[in-house]
Coordinates of C-alpha atoms in Angstrom, one line a residue:
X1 CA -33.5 16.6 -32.6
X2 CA -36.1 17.9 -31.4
X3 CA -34.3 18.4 -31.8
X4 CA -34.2 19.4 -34.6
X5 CA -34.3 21.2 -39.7
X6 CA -35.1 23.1 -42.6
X7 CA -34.0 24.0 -45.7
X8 CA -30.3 23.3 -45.7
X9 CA -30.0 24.3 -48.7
X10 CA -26.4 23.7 -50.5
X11 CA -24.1 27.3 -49.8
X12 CA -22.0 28.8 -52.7
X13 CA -18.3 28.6 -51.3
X14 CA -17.0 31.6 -50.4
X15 CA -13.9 33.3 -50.4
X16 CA -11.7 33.4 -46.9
X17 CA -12.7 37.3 -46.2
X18 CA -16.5 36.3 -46.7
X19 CA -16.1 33.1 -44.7
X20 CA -14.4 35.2 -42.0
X21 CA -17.3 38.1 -41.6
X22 CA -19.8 35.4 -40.5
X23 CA -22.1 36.3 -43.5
X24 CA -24.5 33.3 -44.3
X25 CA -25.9 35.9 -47.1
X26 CA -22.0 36.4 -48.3
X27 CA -21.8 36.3 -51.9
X28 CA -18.7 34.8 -53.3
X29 CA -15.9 38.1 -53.8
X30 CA -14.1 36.8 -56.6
X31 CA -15.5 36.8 -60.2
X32 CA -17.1 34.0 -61.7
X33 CA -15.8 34.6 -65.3
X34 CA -12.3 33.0 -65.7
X35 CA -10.0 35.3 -67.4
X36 CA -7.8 33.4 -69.8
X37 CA -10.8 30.9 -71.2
X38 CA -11.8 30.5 -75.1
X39 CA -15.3 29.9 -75.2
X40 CA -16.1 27.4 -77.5
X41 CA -18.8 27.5 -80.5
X42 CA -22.0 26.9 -79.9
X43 CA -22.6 24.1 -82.6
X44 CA -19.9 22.0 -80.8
X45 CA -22.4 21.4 -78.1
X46 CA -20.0 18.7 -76.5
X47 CA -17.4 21.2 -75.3
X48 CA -20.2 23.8 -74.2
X49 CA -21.6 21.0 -71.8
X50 CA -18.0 20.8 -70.5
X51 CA -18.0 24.4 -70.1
X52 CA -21.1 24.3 -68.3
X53 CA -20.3 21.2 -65.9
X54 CA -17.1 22.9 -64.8
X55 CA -18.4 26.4 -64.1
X56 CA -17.7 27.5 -60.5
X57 CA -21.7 28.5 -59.8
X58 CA -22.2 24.5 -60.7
X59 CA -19.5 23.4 -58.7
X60 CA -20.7 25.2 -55.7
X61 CA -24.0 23.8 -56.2
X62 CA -23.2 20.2 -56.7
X63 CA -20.8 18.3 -55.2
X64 CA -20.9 15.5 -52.3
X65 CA -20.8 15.7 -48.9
X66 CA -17.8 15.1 -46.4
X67 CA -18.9 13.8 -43.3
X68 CA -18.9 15.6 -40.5
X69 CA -16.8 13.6 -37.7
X70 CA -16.9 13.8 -33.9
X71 CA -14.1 16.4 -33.8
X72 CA -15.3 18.5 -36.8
X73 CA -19.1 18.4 -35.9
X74 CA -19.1 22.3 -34.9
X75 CA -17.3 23.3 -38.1
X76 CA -19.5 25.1 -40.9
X77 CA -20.2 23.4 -43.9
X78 CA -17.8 24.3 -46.5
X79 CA -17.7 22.7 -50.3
X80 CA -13.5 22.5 -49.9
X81 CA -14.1 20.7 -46.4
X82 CA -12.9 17.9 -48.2
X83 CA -15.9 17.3 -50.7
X84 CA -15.7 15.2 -53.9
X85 CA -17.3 17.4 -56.9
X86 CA -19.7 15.2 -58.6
X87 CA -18.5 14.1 -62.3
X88 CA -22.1 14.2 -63.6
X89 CA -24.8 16.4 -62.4
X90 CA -27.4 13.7 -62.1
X91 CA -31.1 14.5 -62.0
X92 CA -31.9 12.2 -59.5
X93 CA -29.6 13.6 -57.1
X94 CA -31.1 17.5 -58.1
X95 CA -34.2 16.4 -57.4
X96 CA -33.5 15.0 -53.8
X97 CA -31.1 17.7 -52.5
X98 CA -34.5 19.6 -53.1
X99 CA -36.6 16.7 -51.7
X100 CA -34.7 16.1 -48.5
X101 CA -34.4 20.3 -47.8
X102 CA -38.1 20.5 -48.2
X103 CA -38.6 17.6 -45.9
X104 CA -36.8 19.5 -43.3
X105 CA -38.4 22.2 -44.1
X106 CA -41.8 20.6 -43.1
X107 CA -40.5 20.0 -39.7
X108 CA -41.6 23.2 -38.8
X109 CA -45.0 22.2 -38.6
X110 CA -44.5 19.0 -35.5
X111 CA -42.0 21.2 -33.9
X112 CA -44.4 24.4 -33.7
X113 CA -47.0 22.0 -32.3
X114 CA -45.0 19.5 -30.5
X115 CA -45.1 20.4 -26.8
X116 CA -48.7 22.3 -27.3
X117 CA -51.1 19.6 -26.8
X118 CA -49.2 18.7 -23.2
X119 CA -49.1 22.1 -22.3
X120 CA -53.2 22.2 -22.8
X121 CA -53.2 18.8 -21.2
X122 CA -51.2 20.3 -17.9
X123 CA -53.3 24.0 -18.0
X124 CA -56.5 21.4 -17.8
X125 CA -55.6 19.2 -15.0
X126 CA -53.8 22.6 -13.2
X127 CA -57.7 23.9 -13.7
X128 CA -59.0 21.1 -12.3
X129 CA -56.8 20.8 -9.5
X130 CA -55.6 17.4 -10.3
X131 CA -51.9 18.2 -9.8
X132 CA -50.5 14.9 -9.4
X133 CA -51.0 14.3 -13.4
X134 CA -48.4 16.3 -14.2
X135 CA -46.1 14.8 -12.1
X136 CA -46.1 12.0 -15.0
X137 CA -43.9 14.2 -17.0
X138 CA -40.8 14.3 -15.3
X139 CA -39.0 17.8 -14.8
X140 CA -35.5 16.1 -14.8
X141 CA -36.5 14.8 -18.8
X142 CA -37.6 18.1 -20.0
X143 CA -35.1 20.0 -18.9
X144 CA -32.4 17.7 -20.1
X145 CA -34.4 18.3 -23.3
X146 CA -34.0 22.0 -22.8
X147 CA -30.6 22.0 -22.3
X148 CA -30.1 19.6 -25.3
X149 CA -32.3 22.2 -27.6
X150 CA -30.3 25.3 -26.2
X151 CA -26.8 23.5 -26.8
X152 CA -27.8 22.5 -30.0
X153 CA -29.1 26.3 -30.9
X154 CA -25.4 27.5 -30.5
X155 CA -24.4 24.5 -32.6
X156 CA -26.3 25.3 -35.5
X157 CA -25.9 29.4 -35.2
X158 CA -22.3 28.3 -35.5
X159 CA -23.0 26.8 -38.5
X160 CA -25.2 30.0 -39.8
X161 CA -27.8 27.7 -40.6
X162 CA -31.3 29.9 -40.2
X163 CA -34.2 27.7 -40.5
X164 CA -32.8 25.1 -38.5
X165 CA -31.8 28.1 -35.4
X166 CA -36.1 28.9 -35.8
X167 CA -36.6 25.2 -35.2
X168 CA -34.6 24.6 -32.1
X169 CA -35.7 28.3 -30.5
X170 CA -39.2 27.1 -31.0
X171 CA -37.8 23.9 -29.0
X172 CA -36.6 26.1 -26.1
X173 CA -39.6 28.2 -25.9
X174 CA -42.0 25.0 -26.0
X175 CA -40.1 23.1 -23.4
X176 CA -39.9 26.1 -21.1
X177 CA -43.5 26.7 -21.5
X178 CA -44.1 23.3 -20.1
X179 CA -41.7 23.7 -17.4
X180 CA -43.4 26.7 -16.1
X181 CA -46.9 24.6 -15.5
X182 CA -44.7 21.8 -14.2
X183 CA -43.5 24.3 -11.5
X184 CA -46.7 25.7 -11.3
X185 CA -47.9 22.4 -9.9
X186 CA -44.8 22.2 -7.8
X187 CA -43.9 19.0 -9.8
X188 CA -40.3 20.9 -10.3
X189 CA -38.5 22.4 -7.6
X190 CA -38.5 26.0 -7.8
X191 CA -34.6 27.0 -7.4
X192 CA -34.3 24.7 -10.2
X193 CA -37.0 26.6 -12.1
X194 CA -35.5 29.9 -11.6
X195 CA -32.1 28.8 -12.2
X196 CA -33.3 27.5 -15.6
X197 CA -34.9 30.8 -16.5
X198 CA -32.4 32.4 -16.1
X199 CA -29.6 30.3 -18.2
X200 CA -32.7 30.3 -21.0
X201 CA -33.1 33.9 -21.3
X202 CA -29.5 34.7 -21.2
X203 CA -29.0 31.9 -23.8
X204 CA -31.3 32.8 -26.1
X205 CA -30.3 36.9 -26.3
X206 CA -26.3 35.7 -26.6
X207 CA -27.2 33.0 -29.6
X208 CA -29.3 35.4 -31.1
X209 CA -26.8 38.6 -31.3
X210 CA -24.1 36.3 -32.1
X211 CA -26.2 35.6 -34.8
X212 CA -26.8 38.7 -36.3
X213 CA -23.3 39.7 -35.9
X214 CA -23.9 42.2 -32.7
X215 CA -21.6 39.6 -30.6
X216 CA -18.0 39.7 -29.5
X217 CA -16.2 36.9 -30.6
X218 CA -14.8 36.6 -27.0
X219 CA -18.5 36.8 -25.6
X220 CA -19.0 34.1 -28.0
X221 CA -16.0 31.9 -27.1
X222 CA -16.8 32.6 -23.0
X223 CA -20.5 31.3 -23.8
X224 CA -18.9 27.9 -25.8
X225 CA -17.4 27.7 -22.8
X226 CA -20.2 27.8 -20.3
X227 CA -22.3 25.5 -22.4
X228 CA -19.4 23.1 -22.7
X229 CA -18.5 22.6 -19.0
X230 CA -22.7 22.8 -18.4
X231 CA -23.5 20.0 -20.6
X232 CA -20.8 17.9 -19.2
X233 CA -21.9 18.3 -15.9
X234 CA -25.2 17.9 -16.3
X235 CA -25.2 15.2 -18.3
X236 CA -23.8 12.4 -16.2
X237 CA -25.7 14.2 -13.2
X238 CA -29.1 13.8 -15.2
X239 CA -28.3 10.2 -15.7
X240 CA -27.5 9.0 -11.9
X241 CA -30.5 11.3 -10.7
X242 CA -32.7 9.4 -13.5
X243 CA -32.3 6.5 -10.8
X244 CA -32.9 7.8 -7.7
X245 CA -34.2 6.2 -5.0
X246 CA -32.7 2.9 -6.5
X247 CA -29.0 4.5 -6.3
X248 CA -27.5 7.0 -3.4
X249 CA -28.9 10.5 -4.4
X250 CA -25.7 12.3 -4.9
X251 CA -24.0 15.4 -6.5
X252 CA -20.8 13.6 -7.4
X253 CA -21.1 12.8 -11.0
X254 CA -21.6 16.3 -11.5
X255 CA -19.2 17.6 -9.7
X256 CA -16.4 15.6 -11.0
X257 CA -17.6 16.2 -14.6
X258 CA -17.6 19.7 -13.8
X259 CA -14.1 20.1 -12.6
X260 CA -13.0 17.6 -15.7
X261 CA -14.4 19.7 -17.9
X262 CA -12.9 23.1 -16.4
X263 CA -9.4 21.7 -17.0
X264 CA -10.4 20.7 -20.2
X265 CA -11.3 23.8 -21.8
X266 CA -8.5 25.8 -19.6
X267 CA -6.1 23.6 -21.2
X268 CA -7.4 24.1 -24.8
X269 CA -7.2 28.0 -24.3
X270 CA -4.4 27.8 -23.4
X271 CA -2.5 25.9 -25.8
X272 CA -1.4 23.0 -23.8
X273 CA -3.2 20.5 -25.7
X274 CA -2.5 19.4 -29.6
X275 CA -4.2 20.4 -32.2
X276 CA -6.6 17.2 -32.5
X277 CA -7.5 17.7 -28.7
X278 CA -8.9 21.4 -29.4
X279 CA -10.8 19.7 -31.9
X280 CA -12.3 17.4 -28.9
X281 CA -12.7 20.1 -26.2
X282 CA -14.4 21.9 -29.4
X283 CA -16.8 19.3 -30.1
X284 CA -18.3 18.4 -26.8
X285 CA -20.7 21.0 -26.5
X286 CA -22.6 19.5 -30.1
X287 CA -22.1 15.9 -28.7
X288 CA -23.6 16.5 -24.9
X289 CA -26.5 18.5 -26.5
X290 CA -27.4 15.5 -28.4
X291 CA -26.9 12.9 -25.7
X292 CA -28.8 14.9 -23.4
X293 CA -31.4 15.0 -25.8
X294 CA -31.4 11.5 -26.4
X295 CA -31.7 10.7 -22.7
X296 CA -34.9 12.6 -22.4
X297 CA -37.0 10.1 -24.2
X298 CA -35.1 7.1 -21.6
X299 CA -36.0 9.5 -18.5
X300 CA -39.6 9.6 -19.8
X301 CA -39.8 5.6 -20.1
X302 CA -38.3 4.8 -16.9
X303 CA -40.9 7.6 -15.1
X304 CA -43.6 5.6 -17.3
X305 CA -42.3 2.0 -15.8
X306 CA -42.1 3.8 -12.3
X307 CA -45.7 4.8 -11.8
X308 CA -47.7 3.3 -14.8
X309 CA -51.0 4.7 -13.0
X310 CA -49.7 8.2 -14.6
X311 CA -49.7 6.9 -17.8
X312 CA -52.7 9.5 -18.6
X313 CA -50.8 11.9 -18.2
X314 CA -49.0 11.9 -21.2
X315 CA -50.3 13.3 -25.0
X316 CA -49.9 10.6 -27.5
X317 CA -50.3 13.6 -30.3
X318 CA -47.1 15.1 -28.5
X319 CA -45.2 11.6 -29.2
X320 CA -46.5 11.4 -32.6
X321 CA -45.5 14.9 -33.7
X322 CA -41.9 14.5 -31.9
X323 CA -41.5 11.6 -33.9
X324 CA -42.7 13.0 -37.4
X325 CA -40.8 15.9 -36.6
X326 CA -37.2 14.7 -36.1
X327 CA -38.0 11.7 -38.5
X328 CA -38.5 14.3 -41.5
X329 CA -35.3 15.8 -41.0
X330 CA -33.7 12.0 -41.1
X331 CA -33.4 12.3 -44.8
X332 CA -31.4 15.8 -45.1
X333 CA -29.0 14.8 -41.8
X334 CA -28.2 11.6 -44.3
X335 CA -27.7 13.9 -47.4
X336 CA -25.2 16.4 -45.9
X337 CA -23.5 13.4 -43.6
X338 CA -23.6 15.4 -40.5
X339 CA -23.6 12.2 -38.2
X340 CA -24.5 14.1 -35.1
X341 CA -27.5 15.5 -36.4
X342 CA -28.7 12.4 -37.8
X343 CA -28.1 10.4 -34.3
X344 CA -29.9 12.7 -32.8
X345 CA -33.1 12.8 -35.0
X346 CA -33.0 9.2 -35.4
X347 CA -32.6 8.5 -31.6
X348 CA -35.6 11.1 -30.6
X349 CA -37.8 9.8 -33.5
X350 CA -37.7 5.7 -32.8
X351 CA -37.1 6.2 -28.9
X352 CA -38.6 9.4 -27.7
X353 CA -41.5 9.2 -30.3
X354 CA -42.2 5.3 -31.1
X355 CA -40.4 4.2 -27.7
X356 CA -43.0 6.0 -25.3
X357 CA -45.9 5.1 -28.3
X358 CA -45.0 1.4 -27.4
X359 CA -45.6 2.1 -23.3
X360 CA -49.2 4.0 -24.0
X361 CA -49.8 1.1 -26.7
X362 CA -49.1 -1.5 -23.8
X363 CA -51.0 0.3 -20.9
X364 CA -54.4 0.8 -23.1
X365 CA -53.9 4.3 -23.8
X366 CA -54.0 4.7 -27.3
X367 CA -55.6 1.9 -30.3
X368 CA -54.0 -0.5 -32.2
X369 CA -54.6 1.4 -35.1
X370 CA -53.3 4.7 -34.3
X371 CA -50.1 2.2 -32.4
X372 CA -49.4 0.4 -36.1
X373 CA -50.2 3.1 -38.2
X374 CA -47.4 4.9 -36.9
X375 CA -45.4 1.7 -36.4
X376 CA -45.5 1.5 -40.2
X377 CA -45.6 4.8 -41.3
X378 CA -42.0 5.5 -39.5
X379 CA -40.1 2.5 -40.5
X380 CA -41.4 2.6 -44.3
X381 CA -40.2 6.5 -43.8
X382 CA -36.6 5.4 -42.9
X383 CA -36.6 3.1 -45.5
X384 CA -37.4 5.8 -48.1
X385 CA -34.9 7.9 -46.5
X386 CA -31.9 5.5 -47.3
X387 CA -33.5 4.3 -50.7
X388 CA -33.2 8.2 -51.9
X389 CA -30.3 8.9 -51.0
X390 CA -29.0 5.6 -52.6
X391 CA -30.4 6.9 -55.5
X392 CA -29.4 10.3 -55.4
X393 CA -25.4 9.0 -55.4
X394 CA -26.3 6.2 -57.7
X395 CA -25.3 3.9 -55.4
X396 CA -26.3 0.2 -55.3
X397 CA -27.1 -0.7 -51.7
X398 CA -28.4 1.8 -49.0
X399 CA -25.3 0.4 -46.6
X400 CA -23.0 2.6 -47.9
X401 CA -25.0 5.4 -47.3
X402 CA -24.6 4.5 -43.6
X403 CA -21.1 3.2 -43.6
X404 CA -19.8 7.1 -45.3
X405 CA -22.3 8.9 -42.5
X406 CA -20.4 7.1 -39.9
X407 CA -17.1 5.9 -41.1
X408 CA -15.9 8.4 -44.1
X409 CA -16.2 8.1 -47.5

């Protein structure tokens, strides 16, 4: 997702002063020594592995993941969010917590590269004066993309999670850079691309200070605010103006959505609605980033059914590296059960990567090599995905995997 993460690497839980100064770095305040235990002898190895297994460092380290539901998807991981300690430290599910955070951790590399080959693609044909090239990538898909990257941002600063906040900047920044030679060849209206500059550079400096603690939390609450009634109107406005000329070209959807989602979050400041619908009005902000992420890759297919001439104009290496990108982190969204994150990835990798592979595959534009190689190479990949983490909760079929992701343990 494109979004899209990194090393999450399992947190120590932390005691409610730490979890309330917004510390990722927070060290645990209470001591780890118990204060009324007998340790037992060291020849009676039995009891000492007891010892050991139960030890709150161990604890912290290893336990199982709840998953994270619609309407607790921008709540902060946390080992007593209702997570089931593992009775037995297994090696094989050691070995791929570490497996799955390196994985993500790779998807630095297709995310920092990801938009770079179309941006050298548009500088070329802008140098060459063949303008109408770029009007193959459609505005309206990248910026729902850009939107979806800069929701998501604040989604994951929430959650304190560092390497996957690089990854989703680098998202912004990438996007934006190939917004600016889009509107350079007038392929995107430019009120629209000032507009967007400036609700990107005002984004990026409030995510970021609310990151390093140099935020008021009313700031902070006034931006989950914007970003929530943004995203909800833009999102079914982005959709009907995906059709147009085939439907009315109207700013209705929008509108409505807008003034839904106005009431909404007045209501839930105000404590007029119950507990379970702050949780909603909380979680829309996640859930529109990713489904305006995951329209960006339909956008882009419907552009490529619309004028097929322009095929050309797209980078199969950009569709490749969007799909290895968001496919690597497939296998830590599934580990930590954060079912937003993994719809997302998922979504971007098959559709947004494979999907628009498929339309240059059927137009000519790339082999049938490079097409199946990458056919293969993602589905074997999903299937590894599963297969690990069956393994790594010594489970005995992969469907359960999905069924906790989506349903609960």
């Amino acid at each position: 997702m494109a979004a899209s993460v990194l090393p999450l690497l399992v947190k120590a839980p932390t005691s409610s002063h730490s979890r309330t100064s917004n510390n990722p770095l927070t060290v645990p305040s209470s001591p780890l020594k118990p204060s009324s235990i007998s340790f037992p002898s060291v020849h009676n190895s039995k009891n000492l592995n007891l010892l050991l297994l139960n030890s709150p460092l161990l604890r912290s380290r290893h336990h199982r993941f709840k998953p994270s539901f619609a309407l607790e998807s921008n709540v902060p991981y946390s080992s007593n969010q209702g997570s089931e300690k593992l009775q037995n430290i297994t090696k094989s599910y050691e070995e791929w917590d570490l497996w799955s955070a390196k994985f993500a951790g790779a998807a630095n590399i297709p995310f920092l590269l990801l938009q770079l080959p179309q941006i050298v693609l548009n500088v070329r044909n802008l140098l060459a004066g063949n303008k109408s090239a770029l009007f193959a990538v459609p505005w309206l898909g990248m910026l729902t993309g850009l939107l979806g990257n800069l929701s998501l941002l604040s989604y994951f600063a929430k959650k304190r999670e560092k390497e996957v906040v690089v990854v989703q900047t680098l998202g912004v920044v990438s996007i934006y850079a190939v917004l600016v030679t889009l509107a350079m060849a007038e392929a995107m209206p430019l009120p629209h691309f000032v507009v967007t500059s400036i609700v990107i550079f005002f984004g990026l400096i409030v995510n970021f200070m609310y990151y390093f603690n140099l935020l008021n939390d009313a700031v902070w609450r006034l931006w989950e605010d914007f970003i929530t009634v943004g995203g909800l109107s833009v999102l079914p406005q982005v959709i009907w103006s995906t059709f147009v000329p085939f439907i009315p070209n109207s700013i209705l959807p929008g509108t409505i959505a807008c003034a839904l989602a106005i009431v909404a979050v007045v209501m839930a400041r105000t404590g007029k609605l119950s507990e379970k619908g702050v949780k909603f009005v909380g979680s829309i902000s996640g859930w529109t980033a990713t489904l305006l992420f995951m329209w960006m890759p339909i956008a882009q297919m419907w552009t490529n059914l619309l004028n097929p001439d322009n095929i050309k104009g797209l980078s199969a290496f950009s569709m490749l590296l969007g799909m290895i990108g968001n496919g690597l982190m497939l296998p830590r969204a599934l580990f930590i059960r954060d079912l937003m994150w993994f719809t997302g990835s998922s979504w971007a990798s098959i559709l947004y990567g494979w999907g628009n592979l498929i339309c240059l595959y059927c137009f000519n534009s790339i082999s049938r090599e490079f097409f199946w190689s990458a056919t293969i190479g993602l589905f074997a990949w999903i299937g590894i995905a599963f297969w690990g983490d069956m393994k790594a909760y010594k489970y005995n079929t992969p469907l359960r995997s999905l069924k906790e992701l989506v349903f609960g343990a």
